[in-house]
PDB file of C-alpha atoms in Angstrom:
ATOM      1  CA  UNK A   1      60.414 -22.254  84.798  1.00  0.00           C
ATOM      2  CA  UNK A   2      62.207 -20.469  81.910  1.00  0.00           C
ATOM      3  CA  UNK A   3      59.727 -18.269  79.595  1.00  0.00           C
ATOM      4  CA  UNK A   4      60.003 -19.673  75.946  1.00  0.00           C
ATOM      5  CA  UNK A   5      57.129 -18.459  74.261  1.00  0.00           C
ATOM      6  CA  UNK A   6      55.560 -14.570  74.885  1.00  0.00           C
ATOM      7  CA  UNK A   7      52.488 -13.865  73.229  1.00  0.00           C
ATOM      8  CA  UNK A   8      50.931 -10.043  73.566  1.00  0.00           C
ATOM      9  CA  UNK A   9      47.842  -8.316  72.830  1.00  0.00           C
ATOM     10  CA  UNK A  10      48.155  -5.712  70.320  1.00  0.00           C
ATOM     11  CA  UNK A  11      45.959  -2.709  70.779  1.00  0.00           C
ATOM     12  CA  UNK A  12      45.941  -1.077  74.318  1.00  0.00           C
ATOM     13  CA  UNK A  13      49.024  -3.796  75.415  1.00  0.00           C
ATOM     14  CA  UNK A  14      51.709  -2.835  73.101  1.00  0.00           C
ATOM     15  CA  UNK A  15      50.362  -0.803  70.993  1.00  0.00           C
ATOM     16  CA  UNK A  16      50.606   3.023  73.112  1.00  0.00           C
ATOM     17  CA  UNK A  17      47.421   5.603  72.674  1.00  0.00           C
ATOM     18  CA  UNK A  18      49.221   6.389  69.215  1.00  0.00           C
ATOM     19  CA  UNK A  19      48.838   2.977  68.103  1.00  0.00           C
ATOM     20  CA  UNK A  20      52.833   3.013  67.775  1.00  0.00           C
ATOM     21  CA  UNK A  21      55.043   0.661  69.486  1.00  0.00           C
ATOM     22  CA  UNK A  22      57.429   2.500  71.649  1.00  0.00           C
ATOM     23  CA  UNK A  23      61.431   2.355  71.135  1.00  0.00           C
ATOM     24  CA  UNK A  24      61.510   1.084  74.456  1.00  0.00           C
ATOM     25  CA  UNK A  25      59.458  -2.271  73.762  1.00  0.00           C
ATOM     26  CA  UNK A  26      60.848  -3.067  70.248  1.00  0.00           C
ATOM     27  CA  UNK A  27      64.201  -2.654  72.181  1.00  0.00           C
ATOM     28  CA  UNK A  28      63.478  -5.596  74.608  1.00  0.00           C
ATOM     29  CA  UNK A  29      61.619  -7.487  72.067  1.00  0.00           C
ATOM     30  CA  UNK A  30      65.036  -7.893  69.414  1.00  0.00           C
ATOM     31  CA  UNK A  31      66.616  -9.029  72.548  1.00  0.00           C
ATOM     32  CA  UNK A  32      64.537 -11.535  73.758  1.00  0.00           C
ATOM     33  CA  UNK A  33      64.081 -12.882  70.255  1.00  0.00           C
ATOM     34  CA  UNK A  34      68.158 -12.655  70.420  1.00  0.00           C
ATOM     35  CA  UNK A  35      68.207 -15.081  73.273  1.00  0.00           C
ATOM     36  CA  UNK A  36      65.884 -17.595  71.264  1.00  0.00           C
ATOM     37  CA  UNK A  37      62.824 -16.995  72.723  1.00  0.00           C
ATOM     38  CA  UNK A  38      59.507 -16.838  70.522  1.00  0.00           C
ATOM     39  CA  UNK A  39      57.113 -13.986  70.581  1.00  0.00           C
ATOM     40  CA  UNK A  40      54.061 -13.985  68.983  1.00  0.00           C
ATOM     41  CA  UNK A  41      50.862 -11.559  68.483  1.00  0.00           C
ATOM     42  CA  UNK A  42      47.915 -12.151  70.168  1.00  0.00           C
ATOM     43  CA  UNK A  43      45.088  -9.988  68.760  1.00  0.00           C
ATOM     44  CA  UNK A  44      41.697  -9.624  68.025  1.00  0.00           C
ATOM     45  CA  UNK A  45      42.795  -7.679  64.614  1.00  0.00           C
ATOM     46  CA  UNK A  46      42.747  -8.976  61.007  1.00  0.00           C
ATOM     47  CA  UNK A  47      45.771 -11.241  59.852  1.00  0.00           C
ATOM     48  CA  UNK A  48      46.486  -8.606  57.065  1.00  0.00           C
ATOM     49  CA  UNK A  49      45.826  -5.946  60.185  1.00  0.00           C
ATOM     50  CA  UNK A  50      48.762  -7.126  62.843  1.00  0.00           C
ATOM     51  CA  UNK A  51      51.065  -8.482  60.200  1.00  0.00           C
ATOM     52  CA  UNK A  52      52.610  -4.663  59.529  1.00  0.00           C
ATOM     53  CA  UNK A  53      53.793  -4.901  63.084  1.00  0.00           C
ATOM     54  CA  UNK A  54      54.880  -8.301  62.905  1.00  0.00           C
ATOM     55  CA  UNK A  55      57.486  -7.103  60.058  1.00  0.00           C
ATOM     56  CA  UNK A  56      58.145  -4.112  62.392  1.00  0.00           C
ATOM     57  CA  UNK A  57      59.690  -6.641  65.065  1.00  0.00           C
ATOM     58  CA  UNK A  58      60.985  -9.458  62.196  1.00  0.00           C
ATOM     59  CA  UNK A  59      58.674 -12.056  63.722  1.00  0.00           C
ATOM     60  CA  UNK A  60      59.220 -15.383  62.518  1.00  0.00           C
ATOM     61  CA  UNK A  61      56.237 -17.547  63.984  1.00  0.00           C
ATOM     62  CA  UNK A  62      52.868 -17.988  63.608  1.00  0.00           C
ATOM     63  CA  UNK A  63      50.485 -14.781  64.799  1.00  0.00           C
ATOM     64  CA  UNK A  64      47.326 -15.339  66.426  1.00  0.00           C
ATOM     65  CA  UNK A  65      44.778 -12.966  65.278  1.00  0.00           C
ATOM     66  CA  UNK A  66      40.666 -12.530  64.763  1.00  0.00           C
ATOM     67  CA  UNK A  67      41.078 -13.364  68.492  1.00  0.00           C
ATOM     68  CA  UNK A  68      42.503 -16.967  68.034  1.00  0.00           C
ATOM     69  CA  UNK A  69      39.932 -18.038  64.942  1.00  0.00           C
ATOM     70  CA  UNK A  70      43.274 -18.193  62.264  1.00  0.00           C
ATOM     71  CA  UNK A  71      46.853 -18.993  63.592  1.00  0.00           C
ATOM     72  CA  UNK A  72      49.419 -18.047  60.169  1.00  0.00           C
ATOM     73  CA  UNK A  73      52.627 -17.881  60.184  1.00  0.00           C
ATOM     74  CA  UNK A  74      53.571 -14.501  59.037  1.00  0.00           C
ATOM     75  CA  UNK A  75      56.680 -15.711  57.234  1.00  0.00           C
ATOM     76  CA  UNK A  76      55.230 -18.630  55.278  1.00  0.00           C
ATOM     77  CA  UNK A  77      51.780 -18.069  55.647  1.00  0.00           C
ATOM     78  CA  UNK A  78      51.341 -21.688  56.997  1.00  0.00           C
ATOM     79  CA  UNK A  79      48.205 -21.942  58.944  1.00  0.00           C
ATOM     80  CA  UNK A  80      48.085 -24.123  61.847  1.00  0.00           C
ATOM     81  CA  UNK A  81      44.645 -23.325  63.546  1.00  0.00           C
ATOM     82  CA  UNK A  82      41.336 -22.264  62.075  1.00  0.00           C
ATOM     83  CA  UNK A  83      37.957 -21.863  63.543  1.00  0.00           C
ATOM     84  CA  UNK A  84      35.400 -20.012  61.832  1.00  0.00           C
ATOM     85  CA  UNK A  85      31.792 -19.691  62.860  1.00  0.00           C
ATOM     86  CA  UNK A  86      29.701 -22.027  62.045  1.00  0.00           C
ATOM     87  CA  UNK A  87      27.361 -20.581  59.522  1.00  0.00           C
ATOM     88  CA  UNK A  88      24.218 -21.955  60.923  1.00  0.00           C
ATOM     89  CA  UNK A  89      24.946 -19.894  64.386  1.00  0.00           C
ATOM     90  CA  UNK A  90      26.391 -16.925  62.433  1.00  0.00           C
ATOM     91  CA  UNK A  91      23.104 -16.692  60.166  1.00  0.00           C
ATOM     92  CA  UNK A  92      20.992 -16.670  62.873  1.00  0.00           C
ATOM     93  CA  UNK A  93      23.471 -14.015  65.229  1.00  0.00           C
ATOM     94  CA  UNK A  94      23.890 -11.781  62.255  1.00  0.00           C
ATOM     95  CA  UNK A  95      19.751 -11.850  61.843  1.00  0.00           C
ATOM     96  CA  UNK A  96      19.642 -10.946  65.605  1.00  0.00           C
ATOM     97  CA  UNK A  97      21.655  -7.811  65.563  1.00  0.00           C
ATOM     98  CA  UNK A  98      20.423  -6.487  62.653  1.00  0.00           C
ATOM     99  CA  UNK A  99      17.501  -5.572  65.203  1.00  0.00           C
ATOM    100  CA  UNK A 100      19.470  -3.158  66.708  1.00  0.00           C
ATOM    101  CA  UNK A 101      20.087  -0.003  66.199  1.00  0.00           C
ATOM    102  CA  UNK A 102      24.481  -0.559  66.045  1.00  0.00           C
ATOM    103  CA  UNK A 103      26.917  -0.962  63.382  1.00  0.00           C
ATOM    104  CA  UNK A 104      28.022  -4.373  62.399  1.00  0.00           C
ATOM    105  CA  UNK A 105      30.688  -6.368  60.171  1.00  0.00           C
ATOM    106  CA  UNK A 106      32.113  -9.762  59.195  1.00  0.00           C
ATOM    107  CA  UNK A 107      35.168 -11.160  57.603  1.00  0.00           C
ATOM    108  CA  UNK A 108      36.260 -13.619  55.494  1.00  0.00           C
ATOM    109  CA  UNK A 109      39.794 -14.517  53.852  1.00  0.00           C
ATOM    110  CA  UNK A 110      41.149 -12.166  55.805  1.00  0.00           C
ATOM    111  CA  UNK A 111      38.648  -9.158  54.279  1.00  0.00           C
ATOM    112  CA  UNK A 112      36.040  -7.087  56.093  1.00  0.00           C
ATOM    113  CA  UNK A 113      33.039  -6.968  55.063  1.00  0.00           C
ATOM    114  CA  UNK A 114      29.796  -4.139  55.782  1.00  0.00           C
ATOM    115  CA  UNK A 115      26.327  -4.143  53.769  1.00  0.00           C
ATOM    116  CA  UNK A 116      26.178  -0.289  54.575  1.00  0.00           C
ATOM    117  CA  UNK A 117      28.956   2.157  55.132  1.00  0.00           C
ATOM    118  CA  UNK A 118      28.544   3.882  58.967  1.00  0.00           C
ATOM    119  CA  UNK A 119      30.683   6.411  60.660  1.00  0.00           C
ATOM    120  CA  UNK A 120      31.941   3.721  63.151  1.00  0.00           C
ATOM    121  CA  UNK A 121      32.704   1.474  60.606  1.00  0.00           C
ATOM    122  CA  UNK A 122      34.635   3.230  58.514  1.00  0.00           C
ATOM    123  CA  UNK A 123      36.533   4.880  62.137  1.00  0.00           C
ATOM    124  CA  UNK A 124      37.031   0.963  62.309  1.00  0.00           C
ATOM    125  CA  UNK A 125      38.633   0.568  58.779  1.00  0.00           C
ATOM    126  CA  UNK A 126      40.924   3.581  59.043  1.00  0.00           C
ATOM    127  CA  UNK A 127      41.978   2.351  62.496  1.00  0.00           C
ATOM    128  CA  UNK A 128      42.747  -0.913  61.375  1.00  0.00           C
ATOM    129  CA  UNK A 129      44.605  -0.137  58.241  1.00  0.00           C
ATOM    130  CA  UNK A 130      42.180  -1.875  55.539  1.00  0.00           C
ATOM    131  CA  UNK A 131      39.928  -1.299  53.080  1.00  0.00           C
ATOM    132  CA  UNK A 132      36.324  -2.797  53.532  1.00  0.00           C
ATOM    133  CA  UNK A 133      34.797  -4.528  50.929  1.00  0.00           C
ATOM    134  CA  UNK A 134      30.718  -3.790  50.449  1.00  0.00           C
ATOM    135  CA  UNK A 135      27.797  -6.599  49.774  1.00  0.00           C
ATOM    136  CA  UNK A 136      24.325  -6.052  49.360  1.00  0.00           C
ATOM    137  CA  UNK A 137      24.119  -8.645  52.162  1.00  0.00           C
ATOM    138  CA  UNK A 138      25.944  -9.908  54.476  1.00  0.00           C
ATOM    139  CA  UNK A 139      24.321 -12.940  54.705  1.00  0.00           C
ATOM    140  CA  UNK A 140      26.123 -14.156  51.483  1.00  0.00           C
ATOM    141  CA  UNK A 141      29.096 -14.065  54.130  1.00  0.00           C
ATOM    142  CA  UNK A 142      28.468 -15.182  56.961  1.00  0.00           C
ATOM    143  CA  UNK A 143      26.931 -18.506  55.136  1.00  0.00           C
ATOM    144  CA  UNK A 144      30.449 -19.430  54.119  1.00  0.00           C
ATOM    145  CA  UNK A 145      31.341 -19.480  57.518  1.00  0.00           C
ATOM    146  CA  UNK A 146      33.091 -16.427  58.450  1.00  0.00           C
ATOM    147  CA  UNK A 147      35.880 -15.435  61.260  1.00  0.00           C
ATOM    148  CA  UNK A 148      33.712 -13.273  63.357  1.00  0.00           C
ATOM    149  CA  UNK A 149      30.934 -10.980  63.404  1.00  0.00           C
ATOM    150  CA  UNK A 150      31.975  -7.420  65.313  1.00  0.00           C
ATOM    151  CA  UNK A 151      29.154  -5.266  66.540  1.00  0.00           C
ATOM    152  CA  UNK A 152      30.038  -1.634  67.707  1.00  0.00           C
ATOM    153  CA  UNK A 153      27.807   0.875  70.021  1.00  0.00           C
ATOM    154  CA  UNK A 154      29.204   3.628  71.189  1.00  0.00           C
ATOM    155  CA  UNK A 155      26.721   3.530  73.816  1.00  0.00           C
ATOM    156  CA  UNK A 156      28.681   1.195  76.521  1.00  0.00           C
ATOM    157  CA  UNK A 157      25.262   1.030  78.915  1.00  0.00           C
ATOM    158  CA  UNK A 158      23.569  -0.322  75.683  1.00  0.00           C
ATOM    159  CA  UNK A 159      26.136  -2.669  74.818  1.00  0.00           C
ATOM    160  CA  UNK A 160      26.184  -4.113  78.131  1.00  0.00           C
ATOM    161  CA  UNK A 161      22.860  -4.934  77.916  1.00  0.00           C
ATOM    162  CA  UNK A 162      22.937  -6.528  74.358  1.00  0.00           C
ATOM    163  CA  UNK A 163      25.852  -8.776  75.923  1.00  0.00           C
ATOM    164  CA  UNK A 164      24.093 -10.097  78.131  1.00  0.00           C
ATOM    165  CA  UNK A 165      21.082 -10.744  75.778  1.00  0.00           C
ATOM    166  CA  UNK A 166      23.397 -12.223  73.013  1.00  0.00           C
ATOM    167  CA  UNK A 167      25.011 -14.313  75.482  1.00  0.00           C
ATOM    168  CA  UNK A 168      22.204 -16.158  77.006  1.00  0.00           C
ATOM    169  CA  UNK A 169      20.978 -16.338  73.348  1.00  0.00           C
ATOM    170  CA  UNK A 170      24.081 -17.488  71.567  1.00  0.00           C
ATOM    171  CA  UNK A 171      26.551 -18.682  74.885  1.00  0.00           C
ATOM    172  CA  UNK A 172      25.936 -22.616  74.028  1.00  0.00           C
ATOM    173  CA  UNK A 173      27.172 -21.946  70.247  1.00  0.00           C
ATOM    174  CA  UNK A 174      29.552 -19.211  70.004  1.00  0.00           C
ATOM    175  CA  UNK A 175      32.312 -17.321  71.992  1.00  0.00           C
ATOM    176  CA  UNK A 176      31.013 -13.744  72.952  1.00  0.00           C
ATOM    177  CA  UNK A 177      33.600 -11.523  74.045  1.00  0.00           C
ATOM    178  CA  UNK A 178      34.512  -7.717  74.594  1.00  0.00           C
ATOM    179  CA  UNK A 179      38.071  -6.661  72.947  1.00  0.00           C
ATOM    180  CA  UNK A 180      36.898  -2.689  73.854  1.00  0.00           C
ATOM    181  CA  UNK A 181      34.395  -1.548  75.446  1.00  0.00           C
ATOM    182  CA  UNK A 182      32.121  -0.262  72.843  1.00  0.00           C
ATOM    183  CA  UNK A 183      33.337  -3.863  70.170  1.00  0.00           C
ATOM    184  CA  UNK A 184      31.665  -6.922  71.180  1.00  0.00           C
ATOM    185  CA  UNK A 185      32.787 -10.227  68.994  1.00  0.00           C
ATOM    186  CA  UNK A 186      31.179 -13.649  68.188  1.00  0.00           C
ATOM    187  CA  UNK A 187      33.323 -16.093  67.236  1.00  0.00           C
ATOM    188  CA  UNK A 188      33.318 -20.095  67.180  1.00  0.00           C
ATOM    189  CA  UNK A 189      33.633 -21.399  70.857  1.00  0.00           C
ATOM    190  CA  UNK A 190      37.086 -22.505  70.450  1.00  0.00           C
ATOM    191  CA  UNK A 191      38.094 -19.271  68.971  1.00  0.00           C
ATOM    192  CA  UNK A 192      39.898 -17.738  71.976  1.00  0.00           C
ATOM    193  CA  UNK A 193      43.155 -16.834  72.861  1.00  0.00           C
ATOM    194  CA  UNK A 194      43.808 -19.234  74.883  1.00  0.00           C
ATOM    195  CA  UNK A 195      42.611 -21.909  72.720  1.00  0.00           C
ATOM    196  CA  UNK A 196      44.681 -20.539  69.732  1.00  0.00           C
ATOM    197  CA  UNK A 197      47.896 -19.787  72.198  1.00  0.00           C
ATOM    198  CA  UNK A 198      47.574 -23.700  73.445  1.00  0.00           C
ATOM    199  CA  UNK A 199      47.590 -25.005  69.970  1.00  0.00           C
ATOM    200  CA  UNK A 200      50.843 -22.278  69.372  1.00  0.00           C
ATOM    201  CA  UNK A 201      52.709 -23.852  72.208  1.00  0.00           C
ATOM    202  CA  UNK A 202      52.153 -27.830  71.264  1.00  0.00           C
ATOM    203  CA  UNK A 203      53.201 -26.659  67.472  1.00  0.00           C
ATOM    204  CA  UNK A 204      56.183 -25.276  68.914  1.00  0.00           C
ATOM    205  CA  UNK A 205      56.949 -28.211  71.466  1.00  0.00           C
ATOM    206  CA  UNK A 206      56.468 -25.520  73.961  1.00  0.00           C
ATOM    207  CA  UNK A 207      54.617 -26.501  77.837  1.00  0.00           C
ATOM    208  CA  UNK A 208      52.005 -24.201  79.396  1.00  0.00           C
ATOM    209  CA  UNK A 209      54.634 -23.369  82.168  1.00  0.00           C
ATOM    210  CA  UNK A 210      57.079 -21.799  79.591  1.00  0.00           C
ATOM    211  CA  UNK A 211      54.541 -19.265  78.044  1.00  0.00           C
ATOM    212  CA  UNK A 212      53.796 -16.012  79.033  1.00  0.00           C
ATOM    213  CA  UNK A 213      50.677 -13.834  77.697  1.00  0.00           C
ATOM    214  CA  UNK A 214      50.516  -9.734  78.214  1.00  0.00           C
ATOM    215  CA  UNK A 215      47.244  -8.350  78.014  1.00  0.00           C
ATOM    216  CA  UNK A 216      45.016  -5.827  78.878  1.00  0.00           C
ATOM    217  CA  UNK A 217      41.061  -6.818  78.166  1.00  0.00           C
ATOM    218  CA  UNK A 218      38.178  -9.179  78.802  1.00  0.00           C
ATOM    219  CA  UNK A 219      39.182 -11.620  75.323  1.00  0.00           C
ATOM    220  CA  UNK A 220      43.032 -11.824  76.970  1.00  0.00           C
ATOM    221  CA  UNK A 221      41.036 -12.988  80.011  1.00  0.00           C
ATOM    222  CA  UNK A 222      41.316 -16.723  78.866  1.00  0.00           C
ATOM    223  CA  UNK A 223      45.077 -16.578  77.656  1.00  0.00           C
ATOM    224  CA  UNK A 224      46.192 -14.941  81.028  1.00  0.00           C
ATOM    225  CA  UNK A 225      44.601 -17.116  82.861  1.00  0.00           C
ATOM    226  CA  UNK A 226      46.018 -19.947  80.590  1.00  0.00           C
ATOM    227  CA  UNK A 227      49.689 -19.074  80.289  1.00  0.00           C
ATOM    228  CA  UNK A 228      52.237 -20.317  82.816  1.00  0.00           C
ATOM    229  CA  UNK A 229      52.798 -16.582  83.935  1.00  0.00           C
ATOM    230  CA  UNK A 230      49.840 -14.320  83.432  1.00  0.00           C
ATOM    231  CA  UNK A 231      50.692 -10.467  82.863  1.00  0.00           C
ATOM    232  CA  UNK A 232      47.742  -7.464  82.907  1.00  0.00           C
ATOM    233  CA  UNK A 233      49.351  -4.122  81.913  1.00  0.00           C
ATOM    234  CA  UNK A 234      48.293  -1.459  84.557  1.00  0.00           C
ATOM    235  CA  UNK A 235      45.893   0.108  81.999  1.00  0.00           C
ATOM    236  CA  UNK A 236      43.831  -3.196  81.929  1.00  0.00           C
ATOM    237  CA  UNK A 237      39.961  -3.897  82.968  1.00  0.00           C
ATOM    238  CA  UNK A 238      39.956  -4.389  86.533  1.00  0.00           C
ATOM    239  CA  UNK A 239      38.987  -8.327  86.331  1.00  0.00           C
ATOM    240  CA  UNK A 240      42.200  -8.502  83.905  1.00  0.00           C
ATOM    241  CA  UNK A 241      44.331  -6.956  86.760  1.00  0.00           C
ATOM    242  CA  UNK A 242      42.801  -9.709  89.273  1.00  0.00           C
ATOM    243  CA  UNK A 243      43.673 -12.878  87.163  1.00  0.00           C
ATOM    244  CA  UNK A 244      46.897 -11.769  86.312  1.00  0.00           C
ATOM    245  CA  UNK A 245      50.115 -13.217  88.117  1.00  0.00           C
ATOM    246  CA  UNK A 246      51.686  -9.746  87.890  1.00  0.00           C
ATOM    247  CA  UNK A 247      50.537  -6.592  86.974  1.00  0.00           C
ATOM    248  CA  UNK A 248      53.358  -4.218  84.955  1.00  0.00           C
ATOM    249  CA  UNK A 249      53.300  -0.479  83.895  1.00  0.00           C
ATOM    250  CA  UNK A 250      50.467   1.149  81.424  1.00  0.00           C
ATOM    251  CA  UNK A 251      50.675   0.461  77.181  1.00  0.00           C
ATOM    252  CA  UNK A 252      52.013   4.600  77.712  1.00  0.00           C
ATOM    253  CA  UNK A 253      54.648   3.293  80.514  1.00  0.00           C
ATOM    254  CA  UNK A 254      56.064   0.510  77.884  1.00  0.00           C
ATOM    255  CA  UNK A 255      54.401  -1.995  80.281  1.00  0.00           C
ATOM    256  CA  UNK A 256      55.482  -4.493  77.757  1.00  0.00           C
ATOM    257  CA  UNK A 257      59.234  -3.992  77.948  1.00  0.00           C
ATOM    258  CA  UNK A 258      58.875  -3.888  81.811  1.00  0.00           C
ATOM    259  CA  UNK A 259      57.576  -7.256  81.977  1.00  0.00           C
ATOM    260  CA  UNK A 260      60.117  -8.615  79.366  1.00  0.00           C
ATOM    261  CA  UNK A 261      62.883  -7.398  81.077  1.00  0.00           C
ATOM    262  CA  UNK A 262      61.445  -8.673  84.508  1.00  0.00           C
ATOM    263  CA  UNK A 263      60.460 -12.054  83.446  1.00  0.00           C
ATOM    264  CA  UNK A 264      62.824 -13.281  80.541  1.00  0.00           C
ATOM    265  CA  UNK A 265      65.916 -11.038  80.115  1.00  0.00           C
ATOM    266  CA  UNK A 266      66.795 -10.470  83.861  1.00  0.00           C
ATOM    267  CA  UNK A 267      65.521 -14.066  85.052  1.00  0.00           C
ATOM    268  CA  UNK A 268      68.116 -15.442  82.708  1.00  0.00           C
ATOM    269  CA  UNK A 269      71.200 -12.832  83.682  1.00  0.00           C
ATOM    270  CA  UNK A 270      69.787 -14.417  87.358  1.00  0.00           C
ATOM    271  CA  UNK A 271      69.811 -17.552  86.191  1.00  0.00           C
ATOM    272  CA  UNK A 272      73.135 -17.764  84.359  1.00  0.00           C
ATOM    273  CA  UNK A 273      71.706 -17.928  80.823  1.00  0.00           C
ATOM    274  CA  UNK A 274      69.754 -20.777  79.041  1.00  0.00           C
TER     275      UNK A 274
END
C-alpha cells in the first residue's frame, strides 16, 4: 500500500537532543511533500509550541498537538478535532494532585497556565518556547474545560507509582499517559494520537493502510499501533520498539529521514512512481 499521510512525534522523534531538526530530515521531508504526500505533527506540545517547526518544513495540513485534544490547521487555523477534559473529571484530578508533592499545569486556548512558579515549570516553559500565564487558582481553569493537566516529578520511581494510583482512580474518565518519563498527562479519553490521527486521515480521504506514524514513547503507543505501518525510532521505550512494524535509527541518527526514505521515497522509485 502506498504511504499518503506521515505523521511524527516531535520531541525525542524528530526533534535531535538539541531540539533541532537535522538537515538530513528536513531534506527528505521537502521531498516527500514534493511527491504529494502529507506530513503532519504529532505531539504532545502546545499548538502555538509545534507550529514554529511546522513553518520550518512549510506544512500545509492540520497538526495534531496537546497529544491529539486540538487538530488546527497551521495554515488556516481551521480546527477539525477538539477534545478537552471534561471539567467535572479535571476538577476532581487537579484536586488529587495537588496532594502531592510535584509540579503541575493546565492549558487553555492554547496558553499554559501554573498557580505557582517552580523550577520544573518554568524548565518546562523555556523548553517549550512560551510564556506561562499565572492564576491564583487553577481551578478557574480547569472548570472551563481545559486541554490537559501535565504533572512533572523528577523522581521517575515516584511517578510510577502516582500512575498507577491516578490510573485506577481516573482510567474510566480520562486518558493517562507518559510523553517522558518524568511528564505524566490527563487528557479526555479520546484525546490520543491515534484518535486525533484517525480523524486526520478521514478529513483527508486518507485509509488507515496509507498512513504511517514515527514515534518514540508510551502516548505514540496508540498511533503506532494504529497506522497502517508503525515506525519506533531506535531511541524509543522498549514496548514502543515491540509494537512497531519497523524499528529505524535514533532522533541523533536522523531516524526520521531513514524511515522516509525507506518507506515512501524509495518504495515509489521501486514502484515506478504514484
Amino acid at each position: 500500500m502506498t504511504i499518503r499521510l506521515v505523521a511524527l512525534d516531535l520531541d525525542d522523534t524528530l526533534l535531535d537532543s538539541h531540539l533541532a531538526i537535522s538537515r538530513e530530515c528536513q531534506q527528505a521531508i521537502e521531498e516527500v511533500n514534493q511527491k504529494g504526500v502529507k506530513v503532519t505533527l504529532a505531539t504532545g506540545r502546545m499548538f502555538k509550541s509545534a507550529l514554529p517547526y511546522a513553518q520550518q518544513l512549510n506544512m500545509n495540513v492540520p497538526l495534531i498537538t496537546y497529544q491529539g485534544a486540538w487538530v488546527k490547521n497551521s495554515f488556516s487555523g481551521e480546527t477539525i478535532y477538539y477534545k478537552p477534559v471534561p471539567s467535572e473529571y479535571g476538577l476532581l484530578f487537579l484536586e488529587r494532585v495537588r496532594s502531592l508533592p510535584c509540579h503541575y499545569q493546565t492549558y487553555l486556548g492554547d496558553e499554559l497556565y501554573f498557580d505557582r512558579l517552580t523550577p520544573q515549570g518554568l524548565a518546562y516553559a523555556e523548553m517549550a518556547g512560551v510564556e506561562p500565564v499565572i492564576v491564583d487558582r487553577l481551578e478557574t481553569v480547569v472548570e472551563q474545560g481545559p486541554l490537559k493537566i501535565l504533572v512533572i516529578e523528577e523522581d521517575t520511581d515516584r511517578l510510577d507509582c502516582w500512575e498507577r494510583e491516578l490510573r485506577a482512580e481516573f482510567g474510566h474518565c480520562l486518558y493517562i499517559t507518559r510523553s517522558k518519563p518524568h511528564y505524566l498527562e490527563a487528557m479526555h479519553p479520546e484525546a490520543t494520537k491515534a484518535h486525533a490521527l484517525a480523524a486526520l486521515a478521514a478529513y483527508c480521504g486518507i485509509s488507515r493502510e496509507e498512513v504511517m506514524a514515527v514515534g518514540d514513547s508510551y502516548n505514540d503507543l496508540d498511533m503506532i499501533r494504529w497506522a497502517g505501518l508503525g515506525v519506533a525510532v531506535a531511541n524509543a521505550r522498549e514496548p514502543v520498539r515491540k509494537a512497531a512494524d519497523y524499528v529505524t535509527c535514533s532522533n541523533d541518527e536522523h531516524g526520521v529521514a531513514e524511515a522516509l526514505r525507506k518507506f515512501v521515497l524509495e518504495r515509489e522509485e521501486r514502484e515506478g512512481g504514484i
